[in-house]
mmCIF file of C-alpha atoms in Angstrom:
data_model
loop_
_atom_site.group_PDB
_atom_site.id
_atom_site.type_symbol
_atom_site.label_atom_id
_atom_site.label_comp_id
_atom_site.label_asym_id
_atom_site.label_seq_id
_atom_site.Cartn_x
_atom_site.Cartn_y
_atom_site.Cartn_z
ATOM 1 C CA MET R 973 19.740 6.592 -41.511
ATOM 2 C CA ALA R 974 19.835 5.328 -37.921
ATOM 3 C CA THR R 975 19.461 1.618 -37.365
ATOM 4 C CA TYR R 976 18.183 0.011 -34.180
ATOM 5 C CA GLU R 977 18.674 -3.312 -32.453
ATOM 6 C CA LYS R 978 16.299 -5.134 -30.156
ATOM 7 C CA LYS R 979 17.338 -5.391 -26.494
ATOM 8 C CA TYR R 980 15.694 -7.398 -23.722
ATOM 9 C CA VAL R 981 15.167 -4.986 -20.809
ATOM 10 C CA TRP R 982 12.203 -5.885 -18.577
ATOM 11 C CA SER R 983 11.961 -9.336 -16.995
ATOM 12 C CA ILE R 984 8.717 -11.272 -16.677
ATOM 13 C CA LEU R 985 8.546 -10.448 -12.968
ATOM 14 C CA LEU R 986 8.923 -6.712 -13.644
ATOM 15 C CA ARG R 987 6.127 -6.851 -16.190
ATOM 16 C CA LEU R 988 3.935 -8.874 -13.796
ATOM 17 C CA PHE R 989 4.622 -6.252 -11.142
ATOM 18 C CA HIS R 990 3.543 -3.472 -13.516
ATOM 19 C CA TRP R 991 0.348 -5.191 -14.654
ATOM 20 C CA THR R 992 -0.582 -6.021 -11.068
ATOM 21 C CA PHE R 993 0.344 -2.622 -9.656
ATOM 22 C CA ALA R 994 -1.438 -0.557 -12.336
ATOM 23 C CA PRO R 995 -4.939 -2.120 -12.202
ATOM 24 C CA SER R 996 -4.766 -2.460 -8.410
ATOM 25 C CA ILE R 997 -4.057 1.290 -8.116
ATOM 26 C CA PHE R 998 -7.036 2.105 -10.344
ATOM 27 C CA THR R 999 -9.314 -0.243 -8.377
ATOM 28 C CA LEU R 1000 -8.101 1.063 -5.018
ATOM 29 C CA ILE R 1001 -8.623 4.700 -6.045
ATOM 30 C CA VAL R 1002 -12.204 4.126 -7.235
ATOM 31 C CA THR R 1003 -13.269 1.934 -4.311
ATOM 32 C CA GLY R 1004 -11.330 4.044 -1.799
ATOM 33 C CA LEU R 1005 -13.095 7.219 -2.893
ATOM 34 C CA TYR R 1006 -16.420 5.401 -2.679
ATOM 35 C CA ILE R 1007 -15.650 4.255 0.873
ATOM 36 C CA HIS R 1008 -14.704 7.830 1.776
ATOM 37 C CA TRP R 1009 -17.762 9.336 0.108
ATOM 38 C CA PRO R 1010 -20.478 6.875 -1.067
ATOM 39 C CA TRP R 1011 -22.082 8.489 -4.097
ATOM 40 C CA THR R 1012 -24.941 5.999 -4.523
ATOM 41 C CA ASN R 1013 -28.366 6.682 -3.107
ATOM 42 C CA THR R 1014 -28.752 5.713 0.510
ATOM 43 C CA TRP R 1015 -31.624 3.329 -0.276
ATOM 44 C CA MET R 1016 -29.145 0.990 -1.998
ATOM 45 C CA GLU R 1017 -27.377 0.402 1.314
ATOM 46 C CA GLY R 1018 -30.612 -0.771 2.891
ATOM 47 C CA SER R 1019 -31.387 -3.188 0.061
ATOM 48 C CA HIS R 1020 -29.922 -6.586 -0.761
ATOM 49 C CA GLN R 1021 -27.179 -4.906 -2.814
ATOM 50 C CA PHE R 1022 -25.230 -3.490 0.186
ATOM 51 C CA THR R 1023 -22.887 -1.560 -2.095
ATOM 52 C CA MET R 1024 -20.524 -0.430 0.661
ATOM 53 C CA ALA R 1025 -19.732 -4.016 1.677
ATOM 54 C CA THR R 1026 -19.024 -4.922 -1.951
ATOM 55 C CA MET R 1027 -16.757 -1.899 -2.435
ATOM 56 C CA ARG R 1028 -14.887 -2.662 0.776
ATOM 57 C CA TRP R 1029 -14.382 -6.306 -0.268
ATOM 58 C CA ILE R 1030 -13.038 -5.269 -3.703
ATOM 59 C CA HIS R 1031 -10.823 -2.672 -2.001
ATOM 60 C CA PHE R 1032 -9.328 -5.257 0.350
ATOM 61 C CA ILE R 1033 -8.653 -7.776 -2.449
ATOM 62 C CA ALA R 1034 -7.042 -5.084 -4.638
ATOM 63 C CA GLY R 1035 -4.985 -4.021 -1.627
ATOM 64 C CA MET R 1036 -3.553 -7.523 -1.303
ATOM 65 C CA PHE R 1037 -2.552 -7.525 -4.986
ATOM 66 C CA PHE R 1038 -1.058 -4.043 -4.498
ATOM 67 C CA THR R 1039 1.000 -5.291 -1.537
ATOM 68 C CA CYS R 1040 2.276 -8.352 -3.429
ATOM 69 C CA ALA R 1041 3.253 -6.138 -6.381
ATOM 70 C CA VAL R 1042 5.235 -3.799 -4.127
ATOM 71 C CA ILE R 1043 7.065 -6.732 -2.517
ATOM 72 C CA ALA R 1044 7.960 -8.032 -5.997
ATOM 73 C CA ARG R 1045 9.381 -4.623 -6.965
ATOM 74 C CA LEU R 1046 11.430 -4.469 -3.767
ATOM 75 C CA TYR R 1047 12.898 -7.851 -4.675
ATOM 76 C CA LEU R 1048 13.791 -6.591 -8.167
ATOM 77 C CA TRP R 1049 15.533 -3.527 -6.707
ATOM 78 C CA PHE R 1050 18.250 -5.856 -5.465
ATOM 79 C CA PHE R 1051 17.931 -9.100 -7.461
ATOM 80 C CA GLY R 1052 16.483 -8.016 -10.817
ATOM 81 C CA ASN R 1053 18.461 -7.605 -14.018
ATOM 82 C CA LYS R 1054 20.855 -4.683 -14.444
ATOM 83 C CA TYR R 1055 18.109 -2.341 -15.666
ATOM 84 C CA GLU R 1056 15.779 -3.127 -12.753
ATOM 85 C CA ARG R 1057 18.167 -2.713 -9.831
ATOM 86 C CA VAL R 1058 17.860 0.415 -7.756
ATOM 87 C CA TRP R 1059 21.423 1.654 -8.265
ATOM 88 C CA ASP R 1060 20.970 1.727 -12.050
ATOM 89 C CA PHE R 1061 18.639 4.742 -11.860
ATOM 90 C CA LEU R 1062 18.932 6.476 -8.474
ATOM 91 C CA PRO R 1063 20.969 9.740 -8.565
ATOM 92 C CA ILE R 1064 23.739 8.308 -6.379
ATOM 93 C CA THR R 1065 26.456 8.401 -9.051
ATOM 94 C CA GLY R 1066 27.832 11.284 -11.088
ATOM 95 C CA ARG R 1067 26.399 9.790 -14.288
ATOM 96 C CA ASN R 1068 22.915 9.447 -12.796
ATOM 97 C CA ILE R 1069 22.957 12.933 -11.257
ATOM 98 C CA LYS R 1070 23.895 14.378 -14.661
ATOM 99 C CA ASN R 1071 21.126 12.328 -16.284
ATOM 100 C CA LEU R 1072 18.588 13.560 -13.728
ATOM 101 C CA PHE R 1073 19.172 17.236 -14.551
ATOM 102 C CA SER R 1074 19.467 16.703 -18.299
ATOM 103 C CA THR R 1075 16.164 14.804 -18.285
ATOM 104 C CA LEU R 1076 14.482 17.604 -16.336
ATOM 105 C CA LEU R 1077 15.665 20.104 -18.946
ATOM 106 C CA TYR R 1078 14.571 17.794 -21.761
ATOM 107 C CA TYR R 1079 11.059 17.355 -20.320
ATOM 108 C CA ALA R 1080 10.825 21.140 -19.844
ATOM 109 C CA TYR R 1081 11.711 21.669 -23.549
ATOM 110 C CA LEU R 1082 14.831 23.612 -22.553
ATOM 111 C CA THR R 1083 17.218 21.307 -24.411
ATOM 112 C CA ASP R 1084 17.152 18.743 -27.210
ATOM 113 C CA HIS R 1085 19.906 16.678 -25.601
ATOM 114 C CA HIS R 1086 18.757 13.492 -23.942
ATOM 115 C CA GLU R 1087 20.971 10.611 -22.846
ATOM 116 C CA HIS R 1088 19.394 7.403 -24.069
ATOM 117 C CA ARG R 1089 18.774 4.871 -21.320
ATOM 118 C CA LEU R 1090 17.518 1.368 -21.952
ATOM 119 C CA GLY R 1091 16.286 1.188 -18.366
ATOM 120 C CA HIS R 1092 14.720 4.036 -16.406
ATOM 121 C CA ASN R 1093 16.241 7.467 -16.729
ATOM 122 C CA ALA R 1094 17.293 8.946 -13.381
ATOM 123 C CA LEU R 1095 14.249 11.225 -13.117
ATOM 124 C CA ALA R 1096 11.716 8.475 -13.764
ATOM 125 C CA GLY R 1097 13.626 6.003 -11.609
ATOM 126 C CA THR R 1098 13.727 8.422 -8.674
ATOM 127 C CA ALA R 1099 10.002 9.112 -9.017
ATOM 128 C CA TYR R 1100 9.271 5.368 -9.079
ATOM 129 C CA PHE R 1101 11.569 4.829 -6.086
ATOM 130 C CA PHE R 1102 9.677 7.322 -3.931
ATOM 131 C CA THR R 1103 6.354 5.985 -5.225
ATOM 132 C CA ILE R 1104 7.253 2.505 -3.995
ATOM 133 C CA LEU R 1105 8.275 3.946 -0.603
ATOM 134 C CA LEU R 1106 4.897 5.688 -0.392
ATOM 135 C CA ALA R 1107 3.228 2.450 -1.487
ATOM 136 C CA ILE R 1108 4.821 0.717 1.515
ATOM 137 C CA ILE R 1109 3.384 3.398 3.809
ATOM 138 C CA GLN R 1110 0.038 2.995 2.067
ATOM 139 C CA PHE R 1111 -0.265 -0.755 2.521
ATOM 140 C CA ILE R 1112 0.981 -0.629 6.123
ATOM 141 C CA SER R 1113 -1.667 1.985 6.941
ATOM 142 C CA GLY R 1114 -4.225 -0.157 5.110
ATOM 143 C CA LEU R 1115 -3.329 -3.257 7.125
ATOM 144 C CA TYR R 1116 -3.461 -1.208 10.335
ATOM 145 C CA LEU R 1117 -6.996 -0.116 9.453
ATOM 146 C CA LEU R 1118 -8.075 -3.553 8.251
ATOM 147 C CA TYR R 1119 -6.789 -5.556 11.232
ATOM 148 C CA PRO R 1120 -7.349 -3.420 14.374
ATOM 149 C CA GLU R 1121 -7.370 -6.578 16.492
ATOM 150 C CA ASN R 1122 -3.963 -7.798 15.286
ATOM 151 C CA SER R 1123 -1.268 -6.917 17.843
ATOM 152 C CA PHE R 1124 1.521 -6.787 15.232
ATOM 153 C CA PHE R 1125 -0.272 -4.360 12.889
ATOM 154 C CA VAL R 1126 -1.553 -2.304 15.828
ATOM 155 C CA SER R 1127 1.965 -1.961 17.280
ATOM 156 C CA LEU R 1128 3.479 -1.142 13.884
ATOM 157 C CA GLY R 1129 0.685 1.223 12.897
ATOM 158 C CA SER R 1130 0.717 3.005 16.237
ATOM 159 C CA ALA R 1131 4.477 3.520 16.026
ATOM 160 C CA ILE R 1132 4.317 4.955 12.491
ATOM 161 C CA PHE R 1133 0.977 6.781 12.353
ATOM 162 C CA GLY R 1134 -0.308 7.139 15.882
ATOM 163 C CA THR R 1135 -4.056 6.660 16.071
ATOM 164 C CA GLN R 1136 -6.156 4.870 13.468
ATOM 165 C CA GLN R 1137 -7.799 8.166 12.560
ATOM 166 C CA GLU R 1138 -4.397 9.663 11.744
ATOM 167 C CA ALA R 1139 -3.543 6.562 9.700
ATOM 168 C CA ARG R 1140 -6.851 6.896 7.842
ATOM 169 C CA PHE R 1141 -6.097 10.526 6.983
ATOM 170 C CA ILE R 1142 -2.641 9.645 5.617
ATOM 171 C CA HIS R 1143 -4.166 6.714 3.717
ATOM 172 C CA TYR R 1144 -6.669 9.102 2.121
ATOM 173 C CA LEU R 1145 -4.026 11.680 1.164
ATOM 174 C CA LEU R 1146 -1.835 9.006 -0.434
ATOM 175 C CA ASN R 1147 -4.844 7.816 -2.405
ATOM 176 C CA TRP R 1148 -4.778 11.191 -4.178
ATOM 177 C CA TYR R 1149 -1.029 10.942 -4.700
ATOM 178 C CA PHE R 1150 -1.442 7.658 -6.560
ATOM 179 C CA ALA R 1151 -4.279 9.113 -8.636
ATOM 180 C CA TRP R 1152 -2.058 11.986 -9.802
ATOM 181 C CA PHE R 1153 0.923 9.671 -10.225
ATOM 182 C CA ALA R 1154 -1.073 7.436 -12.573
ATOM 183 C CA LEU R 1155 -2.206 10.381 -14.717
ATOM 184 C CA VAL R 1156 1.284 11.908 -14.971
ATOM 185 C CA HIS R 1157 2.847 8.502 -15.632
ATOM 186 C CA ILE R 1158 0.489 7.764 -18.537
ATOM 187 C CA TYR R 1159 1.084 11.220 -20.032
ATOM 188 C CA ILE R 1160 4.889 10.979 -19.846
ATOM 189 C CA VAL R 1161 4.972 7.412 -21.180
ATOM 190 C CA VAL R 1162 2.862 8.340 -24.209
ATOM 191 C CA TRP R 1163 4.915 11.544 -24.708
ATOM 192 C CA ASN R 1164 8.145 9.546 -24.664
ATOM 193 C CA ASP R 1165 6.790 6.892 -27.001
ATOM 194 C CA VAL R 1166 5.852 9.576 -29.531
ATOM 195 C CA LYS R 1167 9.193 11.418 -29.320
ATOM 196 C CA ASN R 1168 11.551 8.435 -29.159
ATOM 197 C CA PRO R 1169 11.579 5.267 -31.303
ATOM 198 C CA GLU R 1170 12.607 2.928 -28.488
ATOM 199 C CA GLY R 1171 9.236 1.157 -28.104
ATOM 200 C CA LEU R 1172 8.590 2.266 -24.540
ATOM 201 C CA ILE R 1173 4.935 1.217 -24.387
ATOM 202 C CA SER R 1174 5.389 -2.117 -26.142
ATOM 203 C CA SER R 1175 8.330 -2.946 -23.853
ATOM 204 C CA ILE R 1176 6.062 -3.353 -20.842
ATOM 205 C CA PHE R 1177 4.222 -6.086 -22.768
ATOM 206 C CA ASP R 1178 7.092 -8.046 -24.320
ATOM 207 C CA GLY R 1179 10.125 -6.787 -22.370
ATOM 208 C CA PHE R 1180 12.041 -5.508 -25.424
ATOM 209 C CA LYS R 1181 13.220 -2.002 -26.299
ATOM 210 C CA PHE R 1182 15.031 -0.698 -29.374
ATOM 211 C CA ALA R 1183 18.467 0.862 -28.957
ATOM 212 C CA LYS R 1184 20.327 2.830 -31.603
ATOM 213 C CA LYS R 1185 22.937 0.558 -33.121
ATOM 214 C CA GLU R 1186 26.494 1.728 -32.743
ATOM 215 C CA HIS R 1187 28.572 1.679 -35.952
#
């Protein structure tokens, strides 16, 4: 019978990042879609409720939390523990490249072999890496739209996106990316927690995973 030992994997800052990033994404998706297409009756906008202003205010506050979370994750890429640093999971080494393809086959039910990783496997880590890069684009476009009078954000936004309308279109498309990312992420996390006894879901609360003990 296999025995397992408890290992500390995720730092407090990583867990704070996750629990700031996740609810901010949900809030930004809901309020962002409302701003794009207000689904309340038009009479509400003419009343004392002014729903659009409230949604925009919530969107801006959530955006600030989103930005702070991304900055924290960037810090952990280089200064986090060994499981949180970017070179632990990116497919830039032979071991990680092999893990990337074996994980793809495992998720596709084409093999039962799966290299156990206490940190992110190479597939998940690569997906998270590109998600953070897209998150940077998202908050820069958001700041460009929010502060059209600020010379720094206007110069930066113009160089990256062009006009504000083009930035708004990219911002909207990325909103859908994060919606799909959240759904796929939840599915895969639950799937992994059911198939593997490492305590994946609980680890994002207490930081600990369970590794098979070597005899």
